[in-house]
Short mmCIF file of C-alpha atoms (C1' of nucleotides) in Angstrom, two decimals:
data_model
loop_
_atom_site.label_atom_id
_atom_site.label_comp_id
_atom_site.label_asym_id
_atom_site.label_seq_id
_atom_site.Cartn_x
_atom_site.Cartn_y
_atom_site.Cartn_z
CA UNK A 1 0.00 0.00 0.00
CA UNK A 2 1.11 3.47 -0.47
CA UNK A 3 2.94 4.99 2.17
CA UNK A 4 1.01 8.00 4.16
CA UNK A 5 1.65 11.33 3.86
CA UNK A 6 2.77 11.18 7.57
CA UNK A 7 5.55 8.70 6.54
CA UNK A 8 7.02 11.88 5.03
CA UNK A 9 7.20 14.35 8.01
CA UNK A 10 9.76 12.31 9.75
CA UNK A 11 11.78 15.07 10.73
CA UNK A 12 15.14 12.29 10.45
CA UNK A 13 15.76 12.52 7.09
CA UNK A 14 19.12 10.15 7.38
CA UNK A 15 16.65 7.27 9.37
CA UNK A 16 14.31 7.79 6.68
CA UNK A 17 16.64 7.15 3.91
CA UNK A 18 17.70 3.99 5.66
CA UNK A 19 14.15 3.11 6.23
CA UNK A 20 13.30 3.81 2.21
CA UNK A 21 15.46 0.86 0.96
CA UNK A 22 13.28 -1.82 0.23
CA UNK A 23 10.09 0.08 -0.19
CA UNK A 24 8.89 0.31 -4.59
CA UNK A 25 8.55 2.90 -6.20
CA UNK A 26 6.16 3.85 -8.82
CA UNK A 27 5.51 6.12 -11.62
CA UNK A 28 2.50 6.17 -14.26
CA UNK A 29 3.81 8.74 -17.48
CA UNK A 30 2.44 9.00 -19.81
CA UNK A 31 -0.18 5.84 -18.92
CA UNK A 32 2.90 3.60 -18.80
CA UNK A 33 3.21 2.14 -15.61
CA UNK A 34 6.95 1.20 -14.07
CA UNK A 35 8.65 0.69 -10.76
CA UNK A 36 10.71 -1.39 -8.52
CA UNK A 37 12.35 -1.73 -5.44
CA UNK A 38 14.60 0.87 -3.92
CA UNK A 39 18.35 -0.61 -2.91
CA UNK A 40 20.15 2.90 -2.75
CA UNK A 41 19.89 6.06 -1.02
CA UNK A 42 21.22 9.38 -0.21
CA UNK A 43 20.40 11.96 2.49
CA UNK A 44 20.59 15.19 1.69
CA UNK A 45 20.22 17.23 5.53
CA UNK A 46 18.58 20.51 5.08
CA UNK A 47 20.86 23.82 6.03
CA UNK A 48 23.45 22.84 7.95
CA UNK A 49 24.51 20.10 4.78
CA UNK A 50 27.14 21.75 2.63
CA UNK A 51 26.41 18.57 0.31
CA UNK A 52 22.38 20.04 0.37
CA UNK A 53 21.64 22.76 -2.34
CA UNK A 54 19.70 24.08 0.54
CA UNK A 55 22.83 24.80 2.25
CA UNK A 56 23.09 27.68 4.37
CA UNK A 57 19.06 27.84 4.05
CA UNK A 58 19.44 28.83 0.26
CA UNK A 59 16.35 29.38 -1.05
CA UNK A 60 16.10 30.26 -5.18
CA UNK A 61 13.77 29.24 -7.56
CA UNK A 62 15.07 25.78 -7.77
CA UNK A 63 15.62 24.69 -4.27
CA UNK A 64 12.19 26.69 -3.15
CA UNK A 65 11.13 22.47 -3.65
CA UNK A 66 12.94 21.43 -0.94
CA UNK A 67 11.17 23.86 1.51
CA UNK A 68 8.18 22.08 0.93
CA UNK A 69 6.17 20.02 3.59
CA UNK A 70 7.79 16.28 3.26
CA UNK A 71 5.79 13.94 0.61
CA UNK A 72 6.57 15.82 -2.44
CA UNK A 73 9.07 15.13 -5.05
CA UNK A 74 12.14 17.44 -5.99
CA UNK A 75 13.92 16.73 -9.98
CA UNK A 76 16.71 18.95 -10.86
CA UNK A 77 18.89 18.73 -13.92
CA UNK A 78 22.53 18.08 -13.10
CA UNK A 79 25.69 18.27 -15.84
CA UNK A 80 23.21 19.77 -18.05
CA UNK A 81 22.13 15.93 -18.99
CA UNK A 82 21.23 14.00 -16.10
CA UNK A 83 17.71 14.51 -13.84
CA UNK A 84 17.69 13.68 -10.19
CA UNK A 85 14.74 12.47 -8.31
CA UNK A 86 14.48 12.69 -4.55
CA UNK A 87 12.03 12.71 -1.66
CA UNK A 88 11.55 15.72 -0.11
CA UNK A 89 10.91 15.14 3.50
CA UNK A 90 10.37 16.62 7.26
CA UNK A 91 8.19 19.93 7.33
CA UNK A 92 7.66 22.86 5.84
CA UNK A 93 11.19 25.12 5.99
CA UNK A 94 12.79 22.21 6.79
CA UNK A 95 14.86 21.59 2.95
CA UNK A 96 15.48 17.62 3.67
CA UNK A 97 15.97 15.46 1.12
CA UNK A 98 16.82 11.66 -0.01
CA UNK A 99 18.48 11.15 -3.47
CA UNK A 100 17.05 8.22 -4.90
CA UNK A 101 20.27 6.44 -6.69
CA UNK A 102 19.36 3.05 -7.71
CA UNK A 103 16.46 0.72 -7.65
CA UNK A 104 15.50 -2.89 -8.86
CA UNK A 105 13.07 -2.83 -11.36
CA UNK A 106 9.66 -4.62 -11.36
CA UNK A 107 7.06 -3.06 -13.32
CA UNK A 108 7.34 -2.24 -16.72
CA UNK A 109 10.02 -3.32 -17.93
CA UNK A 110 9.36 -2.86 -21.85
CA UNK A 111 8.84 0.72 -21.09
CA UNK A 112 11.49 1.06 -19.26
CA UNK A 113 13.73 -0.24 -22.43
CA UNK A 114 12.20 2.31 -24.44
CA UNK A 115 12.87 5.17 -22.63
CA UNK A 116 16.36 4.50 -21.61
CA UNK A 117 17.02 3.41 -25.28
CA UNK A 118 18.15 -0.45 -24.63
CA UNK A 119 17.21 -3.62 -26.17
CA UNK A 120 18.12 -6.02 -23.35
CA UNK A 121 17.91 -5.62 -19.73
CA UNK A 122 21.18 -5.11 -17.96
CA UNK A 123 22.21 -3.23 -14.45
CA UNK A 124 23.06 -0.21 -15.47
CA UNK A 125 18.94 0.27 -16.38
CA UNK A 126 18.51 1.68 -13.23
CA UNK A 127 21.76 2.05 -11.78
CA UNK A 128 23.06 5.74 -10.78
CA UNK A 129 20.25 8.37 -10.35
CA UNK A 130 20.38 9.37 -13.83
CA UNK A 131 19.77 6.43 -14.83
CA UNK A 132 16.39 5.89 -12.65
CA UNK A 133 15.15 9.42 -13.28
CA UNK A 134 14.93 8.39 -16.95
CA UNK A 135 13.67 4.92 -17.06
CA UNK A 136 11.01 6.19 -14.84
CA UNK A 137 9.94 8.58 -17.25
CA UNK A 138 11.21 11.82 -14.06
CA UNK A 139 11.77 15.00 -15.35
CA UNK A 140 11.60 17.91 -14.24
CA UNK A 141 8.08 18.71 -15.26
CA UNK A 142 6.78 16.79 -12.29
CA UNK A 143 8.54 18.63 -9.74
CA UNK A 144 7.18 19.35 -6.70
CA UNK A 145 4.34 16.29 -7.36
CA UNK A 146 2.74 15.06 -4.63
CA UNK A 147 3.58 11.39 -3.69
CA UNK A 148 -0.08 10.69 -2.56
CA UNK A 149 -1.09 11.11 -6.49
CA UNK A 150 -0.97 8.91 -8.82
CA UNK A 151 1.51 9.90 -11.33
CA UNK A 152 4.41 8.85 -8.66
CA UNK A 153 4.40 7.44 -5.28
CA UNK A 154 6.08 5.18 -2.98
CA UNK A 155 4.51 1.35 -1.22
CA UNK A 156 4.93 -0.65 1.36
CA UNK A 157 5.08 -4.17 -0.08
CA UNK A 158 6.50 -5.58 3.30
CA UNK A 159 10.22 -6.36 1.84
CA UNK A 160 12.76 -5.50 4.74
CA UNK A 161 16.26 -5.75 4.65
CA UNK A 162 17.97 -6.29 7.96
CA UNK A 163 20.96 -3.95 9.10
CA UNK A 164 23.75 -6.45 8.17
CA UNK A 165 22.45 -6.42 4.47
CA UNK A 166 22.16 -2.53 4.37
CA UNK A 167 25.45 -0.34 4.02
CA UNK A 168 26.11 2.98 5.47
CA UNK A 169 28.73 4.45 3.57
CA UNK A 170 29.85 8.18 2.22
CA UNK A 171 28.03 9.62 -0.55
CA UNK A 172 28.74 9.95 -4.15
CA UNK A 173 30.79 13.03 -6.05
CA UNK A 174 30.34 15.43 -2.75
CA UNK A 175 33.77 16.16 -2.35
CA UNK A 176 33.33 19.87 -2.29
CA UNK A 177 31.43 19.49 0.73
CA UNK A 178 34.67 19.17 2.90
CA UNK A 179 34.08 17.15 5.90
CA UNK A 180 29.85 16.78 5.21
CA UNK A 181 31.54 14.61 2.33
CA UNK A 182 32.76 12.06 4.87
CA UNK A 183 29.27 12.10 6.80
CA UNK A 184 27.66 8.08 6.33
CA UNK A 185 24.53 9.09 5.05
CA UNK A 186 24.42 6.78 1.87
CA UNK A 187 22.45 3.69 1.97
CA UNK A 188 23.05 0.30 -0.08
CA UNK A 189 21.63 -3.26 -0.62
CA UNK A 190 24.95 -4.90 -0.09
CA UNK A 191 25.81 -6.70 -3.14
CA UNK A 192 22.88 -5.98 -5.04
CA UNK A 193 23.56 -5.78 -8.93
CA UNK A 194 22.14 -2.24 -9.14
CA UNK A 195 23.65 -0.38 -6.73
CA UNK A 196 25.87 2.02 -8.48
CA UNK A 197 29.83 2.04 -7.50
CA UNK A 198 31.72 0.90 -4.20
CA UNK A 199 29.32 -2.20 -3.49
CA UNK A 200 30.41 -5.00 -1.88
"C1'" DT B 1 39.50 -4.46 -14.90
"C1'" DT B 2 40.34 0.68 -14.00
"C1'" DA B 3 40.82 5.52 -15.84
"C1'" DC B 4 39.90 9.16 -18.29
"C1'" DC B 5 37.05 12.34 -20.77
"C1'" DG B 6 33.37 14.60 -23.43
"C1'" DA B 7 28.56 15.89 -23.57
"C1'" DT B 8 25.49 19.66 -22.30
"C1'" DG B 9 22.62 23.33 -19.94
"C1'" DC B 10 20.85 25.32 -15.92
"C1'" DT B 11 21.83 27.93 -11.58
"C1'" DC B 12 23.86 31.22 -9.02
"C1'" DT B 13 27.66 34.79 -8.50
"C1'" DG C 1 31.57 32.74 -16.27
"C1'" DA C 2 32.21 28.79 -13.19
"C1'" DG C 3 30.61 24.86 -11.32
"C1'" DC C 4 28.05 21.13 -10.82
"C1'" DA C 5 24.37 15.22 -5.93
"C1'" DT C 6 26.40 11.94 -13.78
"C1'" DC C 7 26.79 8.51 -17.56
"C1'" DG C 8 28.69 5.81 -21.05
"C1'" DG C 9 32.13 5.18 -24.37
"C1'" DT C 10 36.90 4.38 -25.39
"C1'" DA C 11 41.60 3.11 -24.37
"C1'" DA C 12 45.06 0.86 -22.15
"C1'" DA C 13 46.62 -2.97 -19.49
#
DNA sequence: TTACCGATGCTCT
DNA sequence: GAGCATCGGTAAA
C-alpha cells in the first residue's frame, strides 16, 4: 500500500533514507506504468549540509522544492544531462531530502527499455540516479508532485532488509562538501547488482 | 578491470 | 563565467 503522507514528516531525514530501501517505487507517465524496489539512497540534511543545495538555508527558484512540507518530489537537472529524483521530507522550511540512486526494477520493464534506449535488460537500467530518473519517465516537469497522487508514489510491499544487508557508507561526487563529504549518510543493498559504484 | 574524458545546460555569482 | 548530488564510451593494461 502506499505509504502516508505522515511517513514523510519524519523530521530524520538520514533514518528515513535507511528506512526507504526496500520500499517500490512507482511512476505512471504517460499511462505507462513502471517501478521497482529501492536498494540505494542518499540523504541530503537541510541547512546545515554543505552537500544540500539548501545549504546555508538557500532558497532560489530551484531549491524553493525542498522547503516544501515532506511527501513531495524534488527533480533537478545536473551536468546539463542528467535529472535527479528525490524525496523531499520533514516539514515545511525544513529543505530535507533523499536522493534516490538506484532501484531494482519490477514493473514495466518494456517501457522502461524504451525510454532508456536499450534492447536487453542489464544493471546499469537503473543504476546511478540518472539512470532511474529516466527509465522512470522523471523529469523535471513533475517537480514538486505530490507522492499521494498517482503519477508517482512510494509502497509498502513488506520487503525488509535487515541492518547487516544494508550499508552505510559516504556519498557519491560530494567532495566539495569538505568534511559533510565524509558524513555516512548513503544507503546500499549490499551486493545488489544495481547499486551504483563501491558495493560490496 | 580501472581511468579518463566529453557531452550539455541550468543555476547562481 | 564557473561549477556542478552523472553517464557511457573508449583506451590501455
Amino acid at each position: 500500500m502506499k505509504l502516508p503522507e505522515f511517513y514523510y514528516h519524519n523530521p530524520d531525514v538520514v533514518a528515513l533514507s535507511r528506512d526507504l530501501i526496500g520500499k517500490y517505487l512507482f511512476t505512471c507517465i504517460d499511462g505507462d506504468l513502471t517501478g521497482g524496489y529501492i536498494v540505494e539512497t542518499e540523504a541530503y540534511a537541510g541547512v546545515i549540509d554543505r552537500a544540500s543545495h539548501a545549504y546555508g538555508g538557500r532558497l532560489t527558484p530551484r531549491t524553493q522544492t525542498m522547503f516544501a512540507q515532506g511527501g513531495v518530489i524534488y527533480v533537478y537537472l545536473c551536468y546539463g544531462i542528467h535529472e535527479m529524483l528525490n524525496i523531499v521530507t520533514s516539514s515545511e522550511g525544513q529543505p530535507h531530502a533523499i536522493l534516490i540512486r538506484a532501484i531494482q526494477p519490477t514493473e514495466g520493464l518494456d517501457t522502461m527499455l524504451a525510454r532508456r534506449g536499450m534492447d536487453k535488460l542489464k544493471p546499469n537500467i537503473t543504476k546511478g540516479p540518472g539512470s532511474v530518473a529516466k527509465a522512470m519517465g522523471i523529469s523535471r516537469k513533475i517537480n514538486a508532485e505530490s507522492l499521494q497522487g498517482d503519477t508517482v508514489w512510494i509502497e509498502d510491499r513488506g520487503l525488509t532488509f535487515a541492518d547487516e544487508e544494508v550499508a552505510a557508507c559516504p556519498r557519491i561526487g560530494v567532495d566539495y562538501a569538505g568534511e559533510d563529504a565524509l558524513l555516512p549518510y548513503r544507503f546500499y543493498v549490499k551486493g545488489n547488482i544495481y547499486v551504483s559504484k563501491p558495493n560490496k
